Coordinates of C-alpha atoms in Angstrom, one line a residue:
Chain K
M1 CA 40.7 9.2 62.4
N2 CA 42.7 6.3 63.8
A3 CA 46.4 6.2 64.6
Y4 CA 47.1 4.3 61.3
T5 CA 45.7 6.9 59.0
K6 CA 48.3 8.7 56.9
I7 CA 47.8 12.4 56.6
V8 CA 48.0 13.2 53.0
D9 CA 47.6 16.7 51.6
N10 CA 47.7 17.4 47.9
G11 CA 45.7 20.5 48.3
V12 CA 42.5 18.9 47.0
N13 CA 39.3 19.1 49.1
V14 CA 38.1 15.6 48.4
E15 CA 35.4 15.7 51.0
A16 CA 33.8 18.7 49.2
L17 CA 34.1 16.8 45.9
L18 CA 32.5 13.7 47.3
G19 CA 29.8 15.8 49.0
A20 CA 29.0 17.5 45.7
R21 CA 28.9 14.1 44.0
E22 CA 26.4 12.9 46.5
Q23 CA 24.2 16.0 46.3
L24 CA 24.2 16.0 42.5
T25 CA 23.2 12.4 42.4
E26 CA 20.1 13.5 44.1
A27 CA 19.6 16.6 42.0
P28 CA 20.9 15.8 38.5
Q29 CA 19.5 19.1 37.1
A30 CA 21.9 21.0 39.2
A31 CA 24.7 19.1 37.5
Q32 CA 24.0 20.8 34.2
F33 CA 26.8 23.2 33.5
T34 CA 27.6 25.5 30.6
W35 CA 31.1 26.7 30.0
R36 CA 31.7 29.8 27.9
A37 CA 34.3 31.8 26.2
T38 CA 34.3 34.9 24.0
C39 CA 36.9 35.6 21.3
D40 CA 37.8 38.9 19.6
W41 CA 39.9 39.2 16.5
V42 CA 42.7 41.6 17.1
K43 CA 44.7 41.7 13.8
G44 CA 46.1 39.1 11.4
T45 CA 46.0 35.7 13.1
H46 CA 46.1 37.3 16.5
S47 CA 43.0 36.9 18.6
R48 CA 42.2 37.4 22.3
S49 CA 39.7 35.2 24.2
E50 CA 38.1 36.0 27.5
V51 CA 36.6 33.7 30.0
E52 CA 34.6 35.0 32.9
G53 CA 31.2 33.6 33.6
F54 CA 29.7 30.1 33.4
F55 CA 26.5 28.5 34.4
G56 CA 26.2 25.7 37.0
L57 CA 24.3 24.5 40.1
G58 CA 21.2 26.2 38.7
E59 CA 22.6 29.7 38.4
E60 CA 25.1 32.1 36.8
Q61 CA 28.6 31.8 38.3
Q62 CA 31.6 34.0 38.0
H63 CA 35.3 33.3 38.1
K64 CA 37.2 35.4 40.7
T65 CA 38.5 37.5 37.9
S66 CA 38.2 37.4 34.1
F67 CA 41.0 35.6 32.3
C68 CA 42.5 36.6 28.9
F69 CA 44.2 34.4 26.4
D70 CA 46.1 35.6 23.4
A71 CA 46.5 33.2 20.5
D72 CA 48.5 33.7 17.3
H73 CA 50.7 31.8 15.0
P74 CA 54.5 31.8 15.1
E75 CA 56.7 33.9 12.9
I76 CA 57.6 31.1 10.6
F77 CA 54.0 31.2 9.5
A78 CA 54.5 34.9 8.7
S79 CA 52.6 35.9 11.9
E80 CA 53.6 38.0 14.8
D81 CA 53.6 35.3 17.6
N82 CA 51.5 37.3 20.0
G83 CA 50.5 34.1 21.8
V84 CA 50.5 30.4 21.6
T85 CA 48.8 28.6 18.7
P86 CA 45.2 27.3 19.2
V87 CA 46.4 23.7 19.0
E88 CA 48.9 24.4 21.8
Y89 CA 45.9 25.5 23.9
V90 CA 44.4 22.1 23.3
L91 CA 47.6 20.5 24.8
V92 CA 47.4 23.0 27.7
G93 CA 43.8 22.0 28.3
L94 CA 44.5 18.3 28.2
A95 CA 47.6 18.6 30.4
S96 CA 45.9 20.7 33.1
C97 CA 42.8 18.5 33.1
L98 CA 44.7 15.3 33.5
T99 CA 47.0 16.8 36.1
A100 CA 44.1 18.2 38.2
G101 CA 42.6 14.7 38.0
I102 CA 45.8 13.1 39.2
A103 CA 45.9 15.3 42.3
S104 CA 42.3 14.6 43.1
V105 CA 42.5 10.8 42.6
A106 CA 45.8 10.6 44.6
Q107 CA 44.1 12.6 47.4
N108 CA 41.1 10.3 47.3
R109 CA 43.4 7.2 47.4
N110 CA 45.4 8.7 50.3
I111 CA 48.6 9.0 48.3
Q112 CA 51.0 11.9 48.9
L113 CA 52.3 13.5 45.7
H114 CA 55.7 15.3 45.7
S115 CA 55.9 16.4 42.1
V116 CA 54.0 15.9 38.9
K117 CA 55.3 16.9 35.5
A118 CA 53.6 16.3 32.2
T119 CA 55.3 16.6 28.9
L120 CA 53.0 16.7 25.9
E121 CA 53.6 16.3 22.2
G122 CA 51.0 16.6 19.4
N123 CA 52.3 15.5 16.0
M124 CA 50.7 17.2 13.0
D125 CA 51.3 17.0 9.3
I126 CA 50.5 20.6 8.2
Q127 CA 49.8 19.5 4.6
G128 CA 46.3 19.0 6.0
I129 CA 45.6 22.6 7.2
L130 CA 47.3 24.0 4.1
G131 CA 45.1 22.0 1.8
I132 CA 48.0 20.3 0.1
D133 CA 46.8 16.8 0.6
S134 CA 43.1 16.0 1.3
D135 CA 44.1 12.6 2.7
V136 CA 45.9 14.3 5.6
R137 CA 43.7 15.3 8.5
N138 CA 43.9 18.9 9.9
G139 CA 44.3 17.9 13.5
F140 CA 46.9 15.9 15.5
D141 CA 47.8 12.5 14.3
G142 CA 47.9 11.7 18.0
I143 CA 48.9 13.2 21.3
K144 CA 51.6 11.8 23.5
V145 CA 51.6 12.6 27.2
V146 CA 54.5 11.5 29.4
Y147 CA 54.1 11.9 33.2
D148 CA 57.0 12.1 35.6
I149 CA 55.5 11.7 39.1
K150 CA 57.2 11.5 42.5
A151 CA 54.9 10.2 45.1
D152 CA 54.7 7.9 48.1
A153 CA 53.4 5.0 46.0
T154 CA 54.4 2.0 43.9
Q155 CA 54.8 2.3 40.1
D156 CA 51.5 0.3 39.7
E157 CA 49.7 2.6 42.1
I158 CA 51.0 5.7 40.2
E159 CA 50.0 4.2 36.8
A160 CA 46.5 3.4 38.2
I161 CA 46.1 7.0 39.3
V162 CA 47.1 8.3 35.9
A163 CA 44.7 5.8 34.2
Q164 CA 41.8 6.8 36.5
S165 CA 42.5 10.5 35.8
Q166 CA 42.1 9.8 32.1
K167 CA 38.9 7.9 32.7
R168 CA 37.4 10.9 34.5
S169 CA 38.9 13.7 32.4
A170 CA 36.6 16.0 30.4
V171 CA 39.2 17.2 28.0
Y172 CA 40.5 13.6 27.4
D173 CA 36.9 12.6 26.6
I174 CA 36.4 15.7 24.3
I175 CA 39.6 14.8 22.4
T176 CA 39.1 11.0 22.2
N177 CA 35.4 11.0 21.4
P178 CA 33.5 12.9 18.7
S179 CA 31.4 15.9 19.8
N180 CA 28.8 17.8 17.8
I181 CA 29.8 21.3 17.1
T182 CA 27.5 24.0 15.6
V183 CA 28.9 27.2 14.4
E184 CA 26.4 29.9 13.4
V185 CA 26.6 33.4 12.1
K186 CA 24.4 36.1 13.6
Chain Q
M1 CA -8.4 -14.0 42.4
K2 CA -6.1 -16.7 43.7
R3 CA -4.2 -16.1 47.0
V4 CA -0.8 -17.2 48.2
T5 CA 1.5 -16.0 50.9
T6 CA 4.6 -15.5 48.7
L7 CA 4.8 -15.3 44.9
I8 CA 8.1 -15.6 43.0
I9 CA 8.4 -14.2 39.5
G10 CA 10.8 -16.3 37.4
A11 CA 11.9 -19.9 37.5
G12 CA 15.6 -19.6 36.8
Q13 CA 18.3 -20.6 39.2
A14 CA 17.5 -17.6 41.5
G15 CA 13.7 -18.1 41.7
L16 CA 14.1 -21.8 42.3
A17 CA 16.7 -21.4 45.0
M18 CA 14.3 -19.0 46.7
S19 CA 11.5 -21.5 46.3
R20 CA 13.5 -24.2 48.0
C21 CA 14.4 -21.9 50.9
L22 CA 10.7 -20.8 51.3
T23 CA 9.7 -24.5 51.4
Q24 CA 12.2 -25.1 54.2
H25 CA 10.5 -22.2 56.1
S26 CA 7.1 -23.8 55.3
I27 CA 6.0 -20.7 53.5
D28 CA 3.4 -21.5 50.9
H29 CA 4.3 -20.0 47.6
V30 CA 4.1 -20.3 43.8
V31 CA 6.7 -19.6 41.1
L32 CA 5.4 -18.0 38.0
E33 CA 7.4 -18.7 34.8
R34 CA 6.7 -16.9 31.5
G35 CA 7.9 -20.0 29.5
K36 CA 9.4 -23.2 31.0
V37 CA 11.9 -23.5 33.8
A38 CA 15.2 -21.8 32.8
N39 CA 13.4 -20.0 29.9
S40 CA 16.1 -17.5 29.0
W41 CA 18.7 -20.3 29.0
R42 CA 16.5 -22.2 26.5
T43 CA 15.7 -19.3 24.2
E44 CA 18.1 -16.4 24.6
R45 CA 21.6 -17.9 24.4
W46 CA 23.9 -18.6 21.5
D47 CA 24.8 -22.2 20.5
S48 CA 28.4 -22.5 21.7
L49 CA 27.8 -20.9 25.1
R50 CA 29.1 -22.7 28.1
L51 CA 28.9 -21.5 31.7
L52 CA 31.8 -19.3 32.8
T53 CA 31.8 -21.0 36.2
P54 CA 33.2 -24.5 36.7
N55 CA 30.7 -27.3 37.6
W56 CA 31.8 -27.6 41.3
Q57 CA 30.8 -24.0 41.8
N58 CA 27.2 -24.3 40.6
R59 CA 25.8 -25.2 43.9
L60 CA 22.1 -24.5 44.7
P61 CA 20.4 -24.8 48.0
G62 CA 20.2 -28.6 48.7
Y63 CA 21.7 -29.5 45.3
R64 CA 25.1 -29.8 43.7
Y65 CA 26.7 -31.0 40.6
Q66 CA 26.8 -34.8 40.6
G67 CA 28.7 -35.5 37.3
G68 CA 32.2 -36.7 36.8
K69 CA 33.7 -33.4 35.6
P70 CA 33.7 -31.0 38.6
N71 CA 36.2 -28.8 36.7
G72 CA 34.3 -28.8 33.5
F73 CA 31.9 -26.2 32.1
M74 CA 28.3 -27.0 31.3
T75 CA 26.9 -26.3 27.8
T76 CA 23.6 -24.4 27.7
P77 CA 21.5 -27.6 27.1
E78 CA 23.3 -29.3 30.0
F79 CA 22.6 -26.4 32.2
V80 CA 18.9 -26.3 31.3
Q81 CA 18.7 -30.0 32.3
F82 CA 20.5 -29.2 35.5
I83 CA 18.0 -26.6 36.4
Q84 CA 15.1 -28.8 35.3
H85 CA 16.3 -31.6 37.6
Y86 CA 16.7 -29.1 40.4
A87 CA 13.1 -27.9 40.0
E88 CA 11.9 -31.5 40.1
A89 CA 14.2 -32.4 43.1
I90 CA 12.8 -29.6 45.2
S91 CA 9.3 -30.0 43.9
A92 CA 9.1 -26.3 43.1
P93 CA 5.5 -25.1 42.7
V94 CA 6.2 -23.7 39.2
H95 CA 3.4 -22.5 37.0
D96 CA 4.6 -22.6 33.4
G97 CA 3.5 -20.2 30.7
V98 CA 2.3 -17.5 33.0
I99 CA 3.3 -14.0 31.9
V100 CA 3.2 -11.3 34.5
T101 CA 1.7 -8.2 33.0
A102 CA 1.3 -6.0 36.1
V103 CA 2.2 -5.8 39.8
D104 CA 0.4 -3.4 42.0
A105 CA 0.7 -2.7 45.7
T106 CA -2.4 -3.4 47.8
E107 CA -3.2 -2.8 51.4
N108 CA -2.1 -6.4 52.3
G109 CA 0.7 -6.9 49.8
Y110 CA 0.7 -7.2 46.1
R111 CA -1.7 -8.0 43.3
V112 CA -0.1 -9.8 40.4
T113 CA -1.9 -9.7 37.1
T114 CA -1.0 -12.3 34.5
N115 CA -2.2 -13.6 31.1
V116 CA -4.2 -16.3 33.0
G117 CA -5.7 -14.3 35.9
Q118 CA -4.7 -12.6 39.1
W119 CA -2.9 -13.5 42.3
Q120 CA -2.9 -11.7 45.7
C121 CA 0.2 -12.3 47.8
R122 CA 1.6 -10.8 51.0
S123 CA 5.2 -10.9 49.8
L124 CA 6.8 -10.9 46.4
V125 CA 10.2 -12.0 45.1
I126 CA 11.3 -10.6 41.7
A127 CA 13.6 -13.2 40.2
S128 CA 13.1 -12.3 36.6
G129 CA 16.8 -11.7 35.9
A130 CA 19.0 -8.8 34.9
F131 CA 19.4 -9.7 31.3
N132 CA 15.9 -9.2 29.9
I133 CA 16.5 -6.5 27.2
P134 CA 19.7 -6.2 25.2
N135 CA 21.2 -2.7 25.4
V136 CA 21.5 -1.1 22.0
P137 CA 23.1 2.3 21.7
T138 CA 20.9 5.0 20.3
V139 CA 23.4 5.7 17.5
S140 CA 22.5 2.3 16.1
K141 CA 19.6 4.0 14.2
A142 CA 22.2 5.8 12.1
I143 CA 23.7 2.6 10.7
P144 CA 22.9 2.2 7.0
A145 CA 20.3 -0.4 6.0
S146 CA 22.9 -2.3 4.0
V147 CA 24.4 -3.5 7.2
E148 CA 22.6 -6.1 9.2
T149 CA 22.4 -5.5 13.0
L150 CA 21.9 -8.2 15.6
T151 CA 21.7 -8.4 19.3
T152 CA 23.1 -11.2 21.4
H153 CA 19.6 -12.5 21.9
Q154 CA 19.3 -13.0 18.2
Y155 CA 22.7 -14.4 17.5
R156 CA 23.1 -18.2 17.4
N157 CA 26.1 -19.0 15.4
P158 CA 28.4 -17.6 12.6
A159 CA 26.4 -19.5 9.9
Q160 CA 23.5 -17.1 10.2
L161 CA 25.7 -14.2 9.2
E162 CA 26.4 -13.0 5.7
E163 CA 29.9 -13.6 4.4
G164 CA 32.0 -10.5 4.9
G165 CA 33.3 -8.3 7.7
V166 CA 31.6 -8.3 11.2
L167 CA 31.8 -5.6 13.8
V168 CA 31.3 -6.9 17.3
V169 CA 30.6 -4.2 19.8
G170 CA 31.4 -5.0 23.4
G171 CA 34.4 -6.1 25.5
S172 CA 32.7 -8.5 27.9
A173 CA 32.8 -12.3 27.9
T174 CA 30.1 -12.3 25.3
G175 CA 31.8 -9.9 22.9
L176 CA 35.1 -11.7 23.0
Q177 CA 33.5 -15.2 22.6
L178 CA 31.5 -14.1 19.6
A179 CA 34.5 -12.3 18.1
E180 CA 36.6 -15.4 18.4
E181 CA 34.1 -17.9 16.9
I182 CA 33.1 -15.5 14.1
Q183 CA 36.7 -14.8 13.1
R184 CA 37.3 -18.6 13.1
S185 CA 34.4 -18.9 10.6
G186 CA 36.4 -17.0 8.1
R187 CA 34.8 -13.6 8.5
E188 CA 37.0 -10.6 9.3
V189 CA 36.1 -9.4 12.8
T190 CA 36.6 -5.9 14.2
L191 CA 36.0 -5.8 18.0
S192 CA 35.0 -2.5 19.6
V193 CA 36.1 -2.5 23.3
G194 CA 35.4 0.0 26.1
E195 CA 36.1 -0.6 29.8
H196 CA 36.5 -4.3 30.4
V197 CA 37.6 -6.8 33.0
R198 CA 40.5 -9.0 32.0
M199 CA 41.0 -12.3 33.8
P200 CA 43.1 -15.4 33.1
R201 CA 41.1 -18.7 33.1
S202 CA 43.7 -20.4 35.2
Y203 CA 46.3 -19.1 37.5
R204 CA 49.1 -20.9 39.3
G205 CA 47.6 -24.3 38.3
R206 CA 44.0 -23.7 39.3
D207 CA 40.9 -22.2 37.8
I208 CA 40.7 -18.5 38.7
F209 CA 37.3 -19.1 40.4
C210 CA 39.0 -21.6 42.8
W211 CA 41.3 -18.8 44.0
M212 CA 38.5 -16.2 44.0
N213 CA 36.4 -18.6 46.1
D214 CA 39.2 -19.6 48.5
T215 CA 40.4 -16.0 49.1
G216 CA 36.9 -14.8 49.8
I217 CA 36.8 -12.4 46.9
L218 CA 33.6 -13.9 45.5
R219 CA 31.9 -13.3 48.9
E220 CA 32.9 -9.7 49.1
H221 CA 29.9 -8.0 50.6
Y222 CA 28.0 -5.2 48.8
T223 CA 28.4 -2.9 51.8
S224 CA 32.2 -3.1 51.6
F225 CA 32.4 -1.1 48.4
D226 CA 32.6 2.7 48.2
D227 CA 30.4 2.8 45.2
V228 CA 28.3 -0.4 44.8
N229 CA 26.5 1.1 41.8
R230 CA 29.7 1.2 39.9
V231 CA 30.6 -2.4 40.5
R232 CA 27.1 -3.5 39.7
K233 CA 27.6 -2.1 36.2
L234 CA 30.9 -3.9 35.6
P235 CA 30.9 -5.9 32.4
S236 CA 31.4 -9.7 32.9
P237 CA 35.0 -10.8 33.0
Q238 CA 36.6 -11.8 29.7
L239 CA 36.3 -15.6 30.3
V240 CA 35.2 -18.6 28.3
G241 CA 34.4 -22.0 29.7
T242 CA 36.0 -24.6 27.4
P243 CA 37.2 -28.2 27.9
E244 CA 40.8 -26.8 27.2
H245 CA 40.4 -24.2 30.0
S246 CA 41.9 -21.7 27.7
T247 CA 42.3 -18.0 28.5
L248 CA 40.3 -15.6 26.3
D249 CA 41.8 -12.1 26.1
L250 CA 42.4 -9.4 23.6
N251 CA 46.0 -10.6 22.9
R252 CA 44.7 -14.0 21.9
L253 CA 42.1 -12.5 19.6
T254 CA 44.7 -10.2 18.0
T255 CA 46.9 -13.2 17.2
T256 CA 43.9 -14.8 15.4
G257 CA 43.5 -11.7 13.3
V258 CA 40.7 -9.9 15.1
K259 CA 41.2 -6.1 14.8
V260 CA 40.6 -4.4 18.2
V261 CA 39.3 -0.8 18.2
G262 CA 38.1 1.6 20.9
R263 CA 34.6 2.0 22.3
F264 CA 31.9 2.5 19.7
C265 CA 30.9 6.1 20.2
G266 CA 29.1 7.4 17.2
V267 CA 28.0 7.1 13.6
K268 CA 28.7 10.1 11.3
P269 CA 26.9 10.0 8.0
S270 CA 28.6 12.4 5.6
S271 CA 27.3 14.0 2.4
L272 CA 28.6 13.1 -1.0
S273 CA 32.3 13.1 -1.2
K274 CA 34.2 14.5 -4.2
S275 CA 34.2 11.0 -5.8
G276 CA 30.4 10.9 -5.5
L277 CA 30.2 8.1 -2.9
S278 CA 28.4 8.7 0.4
K279 CA 30.1 7.6 3.5
C280 CA 28.8 6.6 6.9
E281 CA 31.6 6.4 9.5
A282 CA 31.4 4.3 12.6
Q283 CA 33.6 6.2 15.1
F284 CA 35.7 4.6 17.9
S285 CA 37.1 6.3 20.9
G286 CA 40.8 7.1 21.1
A287 CA 40.9 5.9 24.7
L288 CA 41.5 2.2 23.8
N289 CA 45.0 2.4 25.3
N290 CA 43.8 3.6 28.6
V291 CA 40.9 1.1 29.0
C292 CA 43.4 -1.7 28.2
K293 CA 45.9 -0.3 30.7
M294 CA 43.3 -0.1 33.4
A295 CA 42.2 -3.7 32.8
D296 CA 45.8 -4.9 33.0
L297 CA 46.4 -3.0 36.2
K298 CA 43.2 -4.4 37.8
M299 CA 44.0 -7.9 36.7
N300 CA 47.5 -7.6 38.3
R301 CA 45.9 -6.4 41.5
L302 CA 43.7 -9.4 41.6
L303 CA 46.7 -11.7 41.0
E304 CA 48.6 -9.9 43.7
T305 CA 45.7 -10.5 46.1
I306 CA 45.8 -14.2 45.3
D307 CA 49.6 -14.4 45.7
T308 CA 49.4 -12.7 49.1
W309 CA 46.7 -15.0 50.2
I310 CA 48.7 -18.1 49.0
E311 CA 51.8 -16.8 50.9
D312 CA 49.8 -15.9 54.1
N313 CA 48.1 -19.3 54.2
G314 CA 51.2 -21.3 53.4
V315 CA 49.4 -23.1 50.5
T316 CA 51.9 -25.4 48.8
T317 CA 49.7 -27.9 46.9
H318 CA 48.6 -27.2 43.3
T319 CA 50.5 -24.0 43.2
D320 CA 52.6 -23.2 40.3
Q321 CA 55.0 -20.2 40.2
V322 CA 53.9 -16.6 40.4
E323 CA 53.0 -15.5 36.9
R324 CA 52.3 -12.2 35.2
F325 CA 50.7 -12.1 31.8
E326 CA 51.8 -10.0 28.8
P327 CA 50.3 -6.5 28.9
T328 CA 47.5 -6.0 26.3
A329 CA 49.2 -5.2 23.0
I330 CA 47.4 -2.5 21.2
D331 CA 48.2 -1.0 17.7
K332 CA 50.3 2.1 17.9
S333 CA 47.5 4.0 16.2
P334 CA 44.2 2.0 16.6
T335 CA 41.6 2.6 13.9
L336 CA 39.3 5.6 14.9
S337 CA 36.7 5.1 12.2
I338 CA 35.3 2.6 9.7
D339 CA 33.1 3.4 6.7
L340 CA 30.0 1.3 7.1
A341 CA 28.8 2.3 3.6
S342 CA 31.9 0.8 2.0
G343 CA 30.5 -2.8 2.2
K344 CA 33.5 -4.0 4.2
I345 CA 31.3 -4.5 7.3
K346 CA 28.2 -6.6 6.6
T347 CA 27.0 -7.2 10.1
V348 CA 27.1 -5.3 13.4
I349 CA 26.5 -7.4 16.6
W350 CA 25.6 -5.5 19.8
A351 CA 27.2 -7.3 22.7
T352 CA 26.7 -4.2 24.8
G353 CA 25.0 -5.6 27.9
Y354 CA 21.5 -6.0 29.0
R355 CA 19.0 -4.3 31.3
P356 CA 16.2 -5.7 33.3
D357 CA 12.6 -5.2 32.3
Y358 CA 10.3 -3.8 35.0
S359 CA 7.7 -2.3 32.7
W360 CA 5.1 -4.4 34.5
L361 CA 6.0 -3.2 38.0
N362 CA 3.6 -0.5 39.2
V363 CA 5.3 0.0 42.5
P364 CA 7.5 3.1 42.8
V365 CA 10.8 1.2 43.4
V366 CA 12.5 1.7 40.0
N367 CA 15.1 4.5 39.7
R368 CA 15.5 6.9 36.7
K369 CA 18.1 4.5 35.2
G370 CA 15.4 1.7 35.2
L371 CA 17.0 -0.3 38.0
L372 CA 15.4 -1.5 41.2
N373 CA 16.1 0.4 44.4
H374 CA 17.1 -2.3 46.8
D375 CA 19.4 -2.8 49.8
G376 CA 21.0 -6.2 49.3
G377 CA 17.9 -7.6 47.7
I378 CA 15.5 -6.0 50.1
V379 CA 13.4 -3.7 48.0
N380 CA 12.2 -0.5 49.5
S381 CA 8.5 -1.6 49.7
P382 CA 7.2 -3.9 52.5
G383 CA 7.5 -7.6 51.6
L384 CA 9.1 -7.0 48.3
Y385 CA 12.4 -8.7 47.4
T386 CA 14.6 -9.4 44.5
I387 CA 17.3 -12.0 43.8
G388 CA 19.7 -12.9 41.0
L389 CA 21.0 -9.4 40.2
P390 CA 24.7 -8.6 39.7
F391 CA 26.5 -7.8 42.9
M392 CA 23.2 -7.8 44.8
R393 CA 24.7 -9.0 48.1
T394 CA 28.2 -10.3 47.0
R395 CA 30.4 -10.4 44.0
Q396 CA 28.9 -13.8 43.2
S397 CA 25.3 -12.9 43.4
S398 CA 24.7 -13.2 39.7
F399 CA 26.6 -16.5 39.5
I400 CA 24.7 -19.7 39.6
G401 CA 26.4 -20.7 42.8
G402 CA 26.1 -17.3 44.3
V403 CA 22.3 -17.3 44.7
S404 CA 22.4 -19.9 47.5
D405 CA 23.7 -17.5 50.2
D406 CA 21.4 -14.8 49.0
A407 CA 18.3 -17.1 49.0
N408 CA 19.1 -18.2 52.5
Y409 CA 19.5 -14.7 53.8
L410 CA 16.5 -13.2 52.0
S411 CA 14.2 -16.1 52.9
D412 CA 15.1 -15.6 56.6
H413 CA 14.3 -11.9 56.2
L414 CA 11.1 -12.6 54.4
D415 CA 10.0 -15.1 57.0
G416 CA 10.7 -12.5 59.7
Y417 CA 8.7 -10.0 57.7
L418 CA 5.7 -12.3 57.5
K419 CA 5.8 -13.1 61.2
T420 CA 5.9 -9.5 62.3
S421 CA 3.8 -7.7 59.7
Y422 CA 0.1 -7.0 59.7
K423 CA -1.9 -10.2 59.3
P424 CA -5.4 -9.4 57.9
S425 CA -6.7 -12.9 58.5
L426 CA -6.3 -12.5 62.3
Y427 CA -8.3 -9.2 62.3
A428 CA -11.0 -10.8 60.1
M429 CA -11.4 -13.6 62.7
S430 CA -11.7 -11.3 65.8

């Protein structure tokens, strides 16, 4: 490291990520991951999902602990509001994916972040899910994400980080591009 | 079997530039050409195409543009003639109509099998180009038979298309040029755009390539990039060579009525709807905003680099004011799908890039993505070289004028290889 190198720490181990990238380029089969979740119905619209294990780098992997997520509908839908709605989990997934990407890209570009706050809105016409109008889709009309970022960087550099984070985001890709989904019953 | 020291496959600008450099090194060689000189320029280009690079830039070793329009852009026939004259001027030992069907490594070099016999050579230069096979996404198979599909190798002009809507897939120079001329022919064009490279034709009073040349950007070396494989896959910049020197970008297309949508990402056939009509939806990514934003940011970075260079070098002639272009204007909610069964779209044109064809190469130097493993044109097999690939040694390696430096470097390297490697003839004599 020379005297001109800024010391930037966003808490992301970029060397490890770049190392993994290099190794997985050589061994693409180890890059095959499977992410999993289970979900149990509790009562009414309330369900509890659990995430613990996943598959990657050629073997079964475990999170440090198992994580539980309650989902429900709010009281205005005559539900008990025991958790956020599933569509809000989608916003959570998108926000956390993009934000993780911003931290990683900023670290890789040697840019110190001070604060990153995302505000998300997904607009929905619920005539779709209620079956009132078949021309209205069930899902979001669109999702709007607004980032407020304080960093040692110009506006263009910050915008470039946010753009790159979208380019590399799994959840952003899942939402913007179609995916095949199979649902079976045992 | 015929013998030669060095064999070049392909008599386009790259193969011929290499031939000229080998002649200067007094290395005996032949150039095998599947058709005639500049074959792909003769047979695989659409009618209105002009080079993206201005005439002054199209220098080849020992040869340069002599005409009266150094800032103009050659048409395809003009360029074929330019290459033809070059081949004659350098007396290139071109064998026309020779199709290479196999290349095998031998103890002393390579055996090249063709439709008219075999050659044995000590060193081999692959100059067969990077644009041999048009890429067509696998989802194309799901497109209904009522819609005609074309690649850019088959497209010539709008007159060959049915009346009706056209979906052009691809945001490179090709995709934008085709979208513009087809829209002008009265057909409604939808243009599907993924990641792309936006660039103004002129900036501060000069052609963008003048600045990229003067600033050294065109000569940026392949070793100076973190991830050269990424830059090698970049689509060609959104440029067109016209007498008017006009800029071709998504904003200009939008004003002519072209509808811009996201990357083409799938075809979803659906069963009979309630009304009894079957649908077949082409789906487009919702990431259009981001790819346009990225292209705008990258273009502005290029312009900033040029501004800084102008300032640092105190350039005062031919320089207009600093300028920034309008951000790419995208619909608030770009279309995410189009029903291909509705009859609205009559033709789909794949302008989704190309890949090289190495099906004849029986030397283990092709990676799992079908690309040659090479280090700046030096292939990982003794005496084997390539030339004319995108970003092979510098940003301009795949430009006409970019092959000169590469041919000079690689011919020096090849000469050194021949002088130091095992020479079977000496052993045979002793």
